Amino acid sequence: MRPKEVLQKFVDAFNQADAETLSLLYAEDAVNHQVANEPVHGRDNIKRFLENEFAQAKMVCIVENIFEDGQWAIMEWRDPLGLRGCGFFQIVNDRIFFQRGYWDKLSFLKQHGLPIE
């Protein structure tokens, strides 16, 4: 699969809050680094991270742009509440090997009525 295709599967599963399907898109030794948080290492830990995130808030990813360059898929996104961000996904052997996401954590916490750290 092309990186864009993997990313589209990611968005579909994300919008279903399906941590199981999402985790299977990651390589066993993948890293998910949402820059507002510490990096999460390994597929099992990423799955637990996603389960926790989905339990805290209803999240929806509306794709604005997807770009592809070699092993990389890059996405600009927004959500229905107006939050915007971007993500970089390195795809190796049809799996997400590395992910880095940029978004405003303070705005997210306020929008969802979550405690501010």
CSV table of C-alpha atoms in Angstrom, one decimal:
chain,number,residue,atom,x,y,z
A,1,MET,CA,0.0,0.0,0.0
A,2,ARG,CA,1.0,3.6,-0.6
A,3,PRO,CA,1.5,5.7,2.5
A,4,LYS,CA,-1.6,7.7,1.6
A,5,GLU,CA,-3.7,4.5,1.6
A,6,VAL,CA,-2.4,3.5,5.1
A,7,LEU,CA,-3.2,7.0,6.3
A,8,GLN,CA,-6.7,6.8,5.0
A,9,LYS,CA,-7.2,3.5,6.8
A,10,PHE,CA,-5.9,5.3,9.9
A,11,VAL,CA,-8.4,8.1,9.6
A,12,ASP,CA,-11.3,5.7,9.1
A,13,ALA,CA,-10.4,3.7,12.2
A,14,PHE,CA,-9.7,6.8,14.2
A,15,ASN,CA,-13.1,8.2,13.4
A,16,GLN,CA,-14.7,5.0,14.6
A,17,ALA,CA,-12.6,5.2,17.9
A,18,ASP,CA,-11.3,1.7,17.0
A,19,ALA,CA,-8.1,1.3,18.9
A,20,GLU,CA,-7.8,-2.3,18.0
A,21,THR,CA,-7.8,-1.7,14.2
A,22,LEU,CA,-5.6,1.4,14.6
A,23,SER,CA,-3.0,-0.6,16.6
A,24,LEU,CA,-2.8,-3.1,13.8
A,25,LEU,CA,-1.7,-0.4,11.4
A,26,TYR,CA,1.4,0.2,13.5
A,27,ALA,CA,4.7,-1.8,13.3
A,28,GLU,CA,5.5,-3.8,16.4
A,29,ASP,CA,8.2,-1.4,17.4
A,30,ALA,CA,6.5,1.8,16.2
A,31,VAL,CA,6.7,5.2,18.0
A,32,ASN,CA,3.8,7.6,18.3
A,33,HIS,CA,5.0,11.0,19.4
A,34,GLN,CA,2.2,13.6,19.9
A,35,VAL,CA,4.5,16.5,20.7
A,36,ALA,CA,2.3,17.7,23.5
A,37,ASN,CA,3.0,14.3,25.2
A,38,GLU,CA,5.8,12.0,25.7
A,39,PRO,CA,6.5,9.5,22.9
A,40,VAL,CA,4.7,6.2,23.1
A,41,HIS,CA,6.9,3.2,22.1
A,42,GLY,CA,5.5,-0.2,20.8
A,43,ARG,CA,2.3,-1.3,19.3
A,44,ASP,CA,0.8,-2.5,22.6
A,45,ASN,CA,1.5,0.7,24.4
A,46,ILE,CA,0.1,2.7,21.4
A,47,LYS,CA,-3.1,0.7,21.6
A,48,ARG,CA,-3.4,1.4,25.4
A,49,PHE,CA,-2.7,5.1,24.7
A,50,LEU,CA,-5.4,5.2,22.0
A,51,GLU,CA,-7.9,3.4,24.2
A,52,ASN,CA,-7.3,6.0,27.0
A,53,GLU,CA,-7.6,8.9,24.6
A,54,PHE,CA,-10.9,7.6,23.1
A,55,ALA,CA,-12.3,7.1,26.6
A,56,GLN,CA,-11.6,10.7,27.5
A,57,ALA,CA,-13.1,12.6,24.5
A,58,LYS,CA,-15.0,12.1,21.3
A,59,MET,CA,-12.5,12.9,18.6
A,60,VAL,CA,-13.1,13.3,14.9
A,61,CYS,CA,-10.5,13.8,12.2
A,62,ILE,CA,-11.6,15.8,9.2
A,63,VAL,CA,-8.9,15.6,6.6
A,64,GLU,CA,-8.0,18.9,4.9
A,65,ASN,CA,-4.9,17.7,2.9
A,66,ILE,CA,-2.9,14.5,2.6
A,67,PHE,CA,0.5,14.7,1.0
A,68,GLU,CA,2.9,11.8,0.2
A,69,ASP,CA,6.7,11.8,-0.2
A,70,GLY,CA,8.5,8.5,-0.4
A,71,GLN,CA,7.8,6.6,2.9
A,72,TRP,CA,6.0,9.6,4.4
A,73,ALA,CA,2.3,10.6,4.5
A,74,ILE,CA,1.6,14.1,5.9
A,75,MET,CA,-1.9,15.1,6.9
A,76,GLU,CA,-3.4,18.5,7.7
A,77,TRP,CA,-6.6,18.0,9.7
A,78,ARG,CA,-9.3,19.8,11.8
A,79,ASP,CA,-12.0,18.7,14.0
A,80,PRO,CA,-15.7,19.8,14.3
A,81,LEU,CA,-14.8,22.0,17.3
A,82,GLY,CA,-12.2,24.0,15.3
A,83,LEU,CA,-9.0,22.4,16.5
A,84,ARG,CA,-6.4,22.1,13.8
A,85,GLY,CA,-3.2,20.1,13.5
A,86,CYS,CA,-1.0,18.1,11.3
A,87,GLY,CA,0.6,14.6,11.5
A,88,PHE,CA,3.6,13.0,9.9
A,89,PHE,CA,3.5,9.3,9.3
A,90,GLN,CA,6.5,7.2,8.2
A,91,ILE,CA,5.2,4.0,6.6
A,92,VAL,CA,7.5,1.0,6.3
A,93,ASN,CA,6.2,-2.3,4.9
A,94,ASP,CA,2.6,-1.1,5.0
A,95,ARG,CA,2.8,-0.2,8.7
A,96,ILE,CA,3.2,3.0,10.6
A,97,PHE,CA,6.7,3.0,11.9
A,98,PHE,CA,6.9,6.5,13.2
A,99,GLN,CA,4.2,9.1,13.8
A,100,ARG,CA,4.5,12.7,15.0
A,101,GLY,CA,1.5,14.9,15.6
A,102,TYR,CA,1.2,18.7,16.2
A,103,TRP,CA,-1.9,20.2,17.8
A,104,ASP,CA,-2.8,22.6,20.6
A,105,LYS,CA,-3.3,20.5,23.8
A,106,LEU,CA,-4.6,23.4,25.9
A,107,SER,CA,-7.3,24.2,23.4
A,108,PHE,CA,-8.2,20.4,23.2
A,109,LEU,CA,-8.5,20.1,26.9
A,110,LYS,CA,-10.7,23.2,27.2
A,111,GLN,CA,-12.9,22.2,24.3
A,112,HIS,CA,-13.6,18.8,25.9
A,113,GLY,CA,-13.9,20.1,29.5
A,114,LEU,CA,-10.9,18.0,30.6
A,115,PRO,CA,-8.6,19.0,33.5
A,116,ILE,CA,-5.8,21.3,32.5
A,117,GLU,CA,-2.5,19.8,33.5
